[in-house]
Amino acid sequence: MDILNIKGISVSYGNIRALSDVSINVGQGGIVSLIGANGAGKSTLLNSIVGLVPLSQGAIVFDGEEICQAKSVHHHHLTTDLIVRRGIALVPEGRHVFADMTVEENLDMGAFMVRDQALIERRKAEMYDFFPILGARRRQKTRSLSGGEQQMMAIARALMSSPRLLLLDEPGLGLAPLVVQDIFNKIRIINEENDVTVLLVEQNAKLALKTSDYGYVIENGRIVLEDKGENLLNNERVQKAYLGA
């Protein structure tokens, strides 16, 4: 059963076509990766899912409900806050943390739509348990954290809304290999133990595909390949273009 269906969407920035007739399906409970070069349209795709960029063609369906549709059709487009309420959270590229706020204040921002204070406190306790370094530094300003710690905090902030679908945009960007491996281990746990479906964009194609049940390859705004993660790892075209083989 699919939790997300992206149906032939196109996105343009002025005269520049960023996505062209892109279709992707994400099965509930799985991890799906999207790999491609810089500028291929990966971030645009994630941003379109949460309503940050308008569609010029196609539609996006989440859990059986159409959440975004091209303006030229019926102008049906939920606002980002309503999309988040339905169970989707995005960890953007570059983390975009609130640098002058503490770790705890950042987590509170992730729960801004939750009205039950006891529930918020319980979720924060869960995040501190899952990311112990955040618990140790909950009173520190976020700017004092390392890049890896900020990435963990960005993921924890997204999890504060208890999403059913987690969108991760380059979680390993600019981080040391050991830190990246630790973050990907956390992603697997979030998926398996918390039953959170993951759609992952990552430059480290080898690690992304190893982590994923299924993968898509995007080039110049178009999906050019799709298959099980392990099959894409062994695909000669993928190896030459993205795995340095």
GROMACS .gro file of C-alpha atoms in nm:
model
  245
    1MET     CA    1   0.000   0.000   0.000
    2ASP     CA    2   0.134   0.342  -0.097
    3ILE     CA    3   0.131   0.632   0.147
    4LEU     CA    4   0.247   0.882  -0.118
    5ASN     CA    5   0.171   0.902  -0.489
    6ILE     CA    6   0.330   1.172  -0.701
    7LYS     CA    7   0.141   1.176  -1.028
    8GLY     CA    8   0.309   1.331  -1.330
    9ILE     CA    9   0.405   1.657  -1.163
   10SER     CA   10   0.591   1.942  -1.330
   11VAL     CA   11   0.734   2.251  -1.162
   12SER     CA   12   0.874   2.563  -1.327
   13TYR     CA   13   1.064   2.864  -1.198
   14GLY     CA   14   0.980   3.126  -1.456
   15ASN     CA   15   1.094   2.985  -1.790
   16ILE     CA   16   1.305   2.716  -1.625
   17ARG     CA   17   1.146   2.371  -1.597
   18ALA     CA   18   1.272   2.215  -1.273
   19LEU     CA   19   1.057   1.899  -1.283
   20SER     CA   20   0.898   1.738  -1.588
   21ASP     CA   21   0.622   1.477  -1.559
   22VAL     CA   22   0.765   1.316  -1.244
   23SER     CA   23   0.584   1.017  -1.095
   24ILE     CA   24   0.696   0.847  -0.774
   25ASN     CA   25   0.525   0.603  -0.538
   26VAL     CA   26   0.631   0.555  -0.177
   27GLY     CA   27   0.509   0.243  -0.002
   28GLN     CA   28   0.390   0.274   0.357
   29GLY     CA   29   0.655   0.172   0.607
   30GLY     CA   30   0.943   0.175   0.362
   31ILE     CA   31   1.248   0.386   0.284
   32VAL     CA   32   1.266   0.527  -0.068
   33SER     CA   33   1.566   0.719  -0.197
   34LEU     CA   34   1.595   0.976  -0.473
   35ILE     CA   35   1.943   1.019  -0.617
   36GLY     CA   36   2.077   1.254  -0.880
   37ALA     CA   37   2.331   1.526  -0.948
   38ASN     CA   38   2.315   1.879  -0.808
   39GLY     CA   39   2.041   2.074  -0.981
   40ALA     CA   40   1.855   1.762  -1.094
   41GLY     CA   41   1.537   1.865  -0.911
   42LYS     CA   42   1.560   1.661  -0.591
   43SER     CA   43   1.497   1.944  -0.344
   44THR     CA   44   1.225   2.089  -0.565
   45LEU     CA   45   1.045   1.756  -0.549
   46LEU     CA   46   1.051   1.747  -0.168
   47ASN     CA   47   0.946   2.110  -0.144
   48SER     CA   48   0.653   2.044  -0.378
   49ILE     CA   49   0.525   1.767  -0.148
   50VAL     CA   50   0.488   2.010   0.144
   51GLY     CA   51   0.337   2.282  -0.071
   52LEU     CA   52   0.635   2.519  -0.081
   53VAL     CA   53   0.639   2.533  -0.461
   54PRO     CA   54   0.331   2.526  -0.687
   55LEU     CA   55   0.272   2.255  -0.946
   56SER     CA   56   0.225   2.345  -1.310
   57GLN     CA   57   0.109   1.991  -1.390
   58GLY     CA   58   0.000   1.678  -1.205
   59ALA     CA   59  -0.104   1.605  -0.849
   60ILE     CA   60   0.027   1.472  -0.517
   61VAL     CA   61  -0.175   1.225  -0.309
   62PHE     CA   62  -0.093   1.147   0.054
   63ASP     CA   63  -0.269   0.861   0.230
   64GLY     CA   64  -0.546   0.862  -0.029
   65GLU     CA   65  -0.608   1.240  -0.014
   66GLU     CA   66  -0.504   1.481  -0.284
   67ILE     CA   67  -0.296   1.748  -0.109
   68CYS     CA   68  -0.153   1.932  -0.410
   69GLN     CA   69  -0.278   1.977  -0.763
   70ALA     CA   70  -0.170   2.194  -1.054
   71LYS     CA   71  -0.327   2.538  -1.044
   72SER     CA   72  -0.440   2.497  -1.403
   73VAL     CA   73  -0.671   2.212  -1.300
   74HIS     CA   74  -0.878   2.288  -0.990
   75HIS     CA   75  -0.647   2.511  -0.790
   76HIS     CA   76  -0.658   2.257  -0.508
   77HIS     CA   77  -0.360   2.308  -0.285
   78LEU     CA   78  -0.339   2.262   0.090
   79THR     CA   79  -0.121   2.509   0.274
   80THR     CA   80   0.203   2.378   0.425
   81ASP     CA   81   0.071   2.384   0.781
   82LEU     CA   82  -0.227   2.169   0.684
   83ILE     CA   83   0.002   1.925   0.503
   84VAL     CA   84   0.216   1.898   0.817
   85ARG     CA   85  -0.099   1.836   1.022
   86ARG     CA   86  -0.180   1.540   0.798
   87GLY     CA   87   0.147   1.375   0.890
   88ILE     CA   88   0.433   1.493   0.668
   89ALA     CA   89   0.752   1.655   0.799
   90LEU     CA   90   1.047   1.793   0.601
   91VAL     CA   91   1.408   1.819   0.719
   92PRO     CA   92   1.540   2.070   0.465
   93GLU     CA   93   1.882   2.076   0.304
   94GLY     CA   94   2.122   2.273   0.521
   95ARG     CA   95   1.912   2.198   0.832
   96HIS     CA   96   1.779   2.557   0.871
   97VAL     CA   97   1.794   2.548   1.250
   98PHE     CA   98   1.712   2.849   1.466
   99ALA     CA   99   2.072   2.927   1.561
  100ASP     CA  100   1.998   3.174   1.842
  101MET     CA  101   1.746   2.946   2.008
  102THR     CA  102   1.835   2.662   2.242
  103VAL     CA  103   1.800   2.298   2.145
  104GLU     CA  104   1.484   2.276   2.354
  105GLU     CA  105   1.334   2.585   2.194
  106ASN     CA  106   1.401   2.439   1.849
  107LEU     CA  107   1.219   2.121   1.947
  108ASP     CA  108   0.929   2.329   2.076
  109MET     CA  109   0.911   2.493   1.731
  110GLY     CA  110   0.872   2.147   1.579
  111ALA     CA  111   0.562   2.096   1.793
  112PHE     CA  112   0.410   2.437   1.726
  113MET     CA  113   0.079   2.284   1.617
  114VAL     CA  114   0.050   2.054   1.920
  115ARG     CA  115  -0.172   2.202   2.191
  116ASP     CA  116  -0.118   1.938   2.460
  117GLN     CA  117   0.180   2.055   2.668
  118ALA     CA  118   0.212   1.718   2.843
  119LEU     CA  119   0.239   1.552   2.502
  120ILE     CA  120   0.505   1.800   2.393
  121GLU     CA  121   0.711   1.729   2.705
  122ARG     CA  122   0.676   1.356   2.649
  123ARG     CA  123   0.791   1.387   2.290
  124LYS     CA  124   1.091   1.598   2.392
  125ALA     CA  125   1.186   1.335   2.648
  126GLU     CA  126   1.166   1.073   2.373
  127MET     CA  127   1.394   1.282   2.150
  128TYR     CA  128   1.648   1.329   2.429
  129ASP     CA  129   1.644   0.955   2.486
  130PHE     CA  130   1.687   0.884   2.114
  131PHE     CA  131   1.954   1.154   2.065
  132PRO     CA  132   2.136   1.165   2.403
  133ILE     CA  133   2.365   1.447   2.295
  134LEU     CA  134   2.061   1.671   2.252
  135GLY     CA  135   1.947   1.595   2.605
  136ALA     CA  136   2.290   1.687   2.737
  137ARG     CA  137   2.283   2.017   2.547
  138ARG     CA  138   1.917   2.109   2.565
  139ARG     CA  139   1.992   2.450   2.718
  140GLN     CA  140   2.267   2.540   2.471
  141LYS     CA  141   2.222   2.774   2.177
  142THR     CA  142   2.200   2.573   1.858
  143ARG     CA  143   2.483   2.767   1.695
  144SER     CA  144   2.722   2.604   1.945
  145LEU     CA  145   2.645   2.253   1.818
  146SER     CA  146   2.855   2.069   1.562
  147GLY     CA  147   2.715   2.009   1.214
  148GLY     CA  148   2.625   1.653   1.300
  149GLU     CA  149   2.453   1.756   1.621
  150GLN     CA  150   2.256   2.022   1.434
  151GLN     CA  151   2.145   1.761   1.182
  152MET     CA  152   2.028   1.531   1.461
  153MET     CA  153   1.840   1.823   1.612
  154ALA     CA  154   1.678   1.906   1.278
  155ILE     CA  155   1.556   1.546   1.253
  156ALA     CA  156   1.435   1.551   1.614
  157ARG     CA  157   1.252   1.879   1.548
  158ALA     CA  158   1.072   1.720   1.253
  159LEU     CA  159   0.979   1.416   1.462
  160MET     CA  160   0.814   1.640   1.724
  161SER     CA  161   0.505   1.654   1.500
  162SER     CA  162   0.485   1.270   1.499
  163PRO     CA  163   0.491   1.243   1.117
  164ARG     CA  164   0.395   0.933   0.927
  165LEU     CA  165   0.611   1.044   0.633
  166LEU     CA  166   0.955   1.198   0.692
  167LEU     CA  167   1.122   1.383   0.404
  168LEU     CA  168   1.499   1.412   0.441
  169ASP     CA  169   1.693   1.646   0.212
  170GLU     CA  170   2.068   1.569   0.214
  171PRO     CA  171   2.098   1.461   0.581
  172GLY     CA  172   2.465   1.377   0.529
  173LEU     CA  173   2.566   1.700   0.356
  174GLY     CA  174   2.902   1.834   0.473
  175LEU     CA  175   2.939   1.586   0.759
  176ALA     CA  176   3.223   1.348   0.841
  177PRO     CA  177   3.171   0.987   0.722
  178LEU     CA  178   3.135   0.845   1.073
  179VAL     CA  179   2.876   1.108   1.161
  180VAL     CA  180   2.686   1.035   0.839
  181GLN     CA  181   2.683   0.664   0.921
  182ASP     CA  182   2.548   0.738   1.268
  183ILE     CA  183   2.270   0.954   1.126
  184PHE     CA  184   2.174   0.685   0.874
  185ASN     CA  185   2.163   0.429   1.153
  186LYS     CA  186   1.918   0.659   1.331
  187ILE     CA  187   1.711   0.688   1.012
  188ARG     CA  188   1.680   0.309   0.996
  189ILE     CA  189   1.567   0.295   1.360
  190ILE     CA  190   1.311   0.574   1.303
  191ASN     CA  191   1.175   0.377   1.009
  192GLU     CA  192   1.172   0.033   1.167
  193GLU     CA  193   1.083   0.102   1.530
  194ASN     CA  194   0.866   0.412   1.495
  195ASP     CA  195   0.694   0.297   1.175
  196VAL     CA  196   0.779   0.624   0.996
  197THR     CA  197   0.797   0.607   0.616
  198VAL     CA  198   1.102   0.787   0.476
  199LEU     CA  199   1.164   0.961   0.144
  200LEU     CA  200   1.534   1.034   0.130
  201VAL     CA  201   1.738   1.266  -0.093
  202GLU     CA  202   2.112   1.210  -0.055
  203GLN     CA  203   2.429   1.283  -0.251
  204ASN     CA  204   2.593   0.972  -0.108
  205ALA     CA  205   2.416   0.745  -0.353
  206LYS     CA  206   2.579   0.425  -0.229
  207LEU     CA  207   2.470   0.477   0.131
  208ALA     CA  208   2.124   0.598   0.026
  209LEU     CA  209   2.058   0.293  -0.191
  210LYS     CA  210   2.196   0.054   0.072
  211THR     CA  211   1.953   0.204   0.321
  212SER     CA  212   1.652   0.204   0.087
  213ASP     CA  213   1.396  -0.054  -0.015
  214TYR     CA  214   1.342   0.125  -0.344
  215GLY     CA  215   1.509   0.405  -0.535
  216TYR     CA  216   1.460   0.655  -0.815
  217VAL     CA  217   1.720   0.829  -1.028
  218ILE     CA  218   1.642   1.183  -1.142
  219GLU     CA  219   1.828   1.366  -1.418
  220ASN     CA  220   1.743   1.713  -1.545
  221GLY     CA  221   1.406   1.707  -1.371
  222ARG     CA  222   1.298   1.368  -1.507
  223ILE     CA  223   1.290   1.022  -1.352
  224VAL     CA  224   1.516   0.807  -1.570
  225LEU     CA  225   1.548   0.490  -1.361
  226GLU     CA  226   1.366   0.317  -1.077
  227ASP     CA  227   1.418  -0.018  -0.907
  228LYS     CA  228   1.484  -0.187  -0.576
  229GLY     CA  229   1.773  -0.022  -0.394
  230GLU     CA  230   1.998  -0.328  -0.424
  231ASN     CA  231   1.930  -0.354  -0.797
  232LEU     CA  232   2.021   0.011  -0.855
  233LEU     CA  233   2.344  -0.046  -0.665
  234ASN     CA  234   2.433  -0.311  -0.920
  235ASN     CA  235   2.309  -0.114  -1.221
  236GLU     CA  236   2.600  -0.029  -1.452
  237ARG     CA  237   2.458   0.310  -1.546
  238VAL     CA  238   2.413   0.406  -1.179
  239GLN     CA  239   2.757   0.278  -1.088
  240LYS     CA  240   2.926   0.487  -1.357
  241ALA     CA  241   2.729   0.804  -1.291
  242TYR     CA  242   2.693   0.805  -0.914
  243LEU     CA  243   2.905   0.537  -0.748
  244GLY     CA  244   3.243   0.611  -0.905
  245ALA     CA  245   3.266   0.263  -1.056
   0.00000   0.00000   0.00000
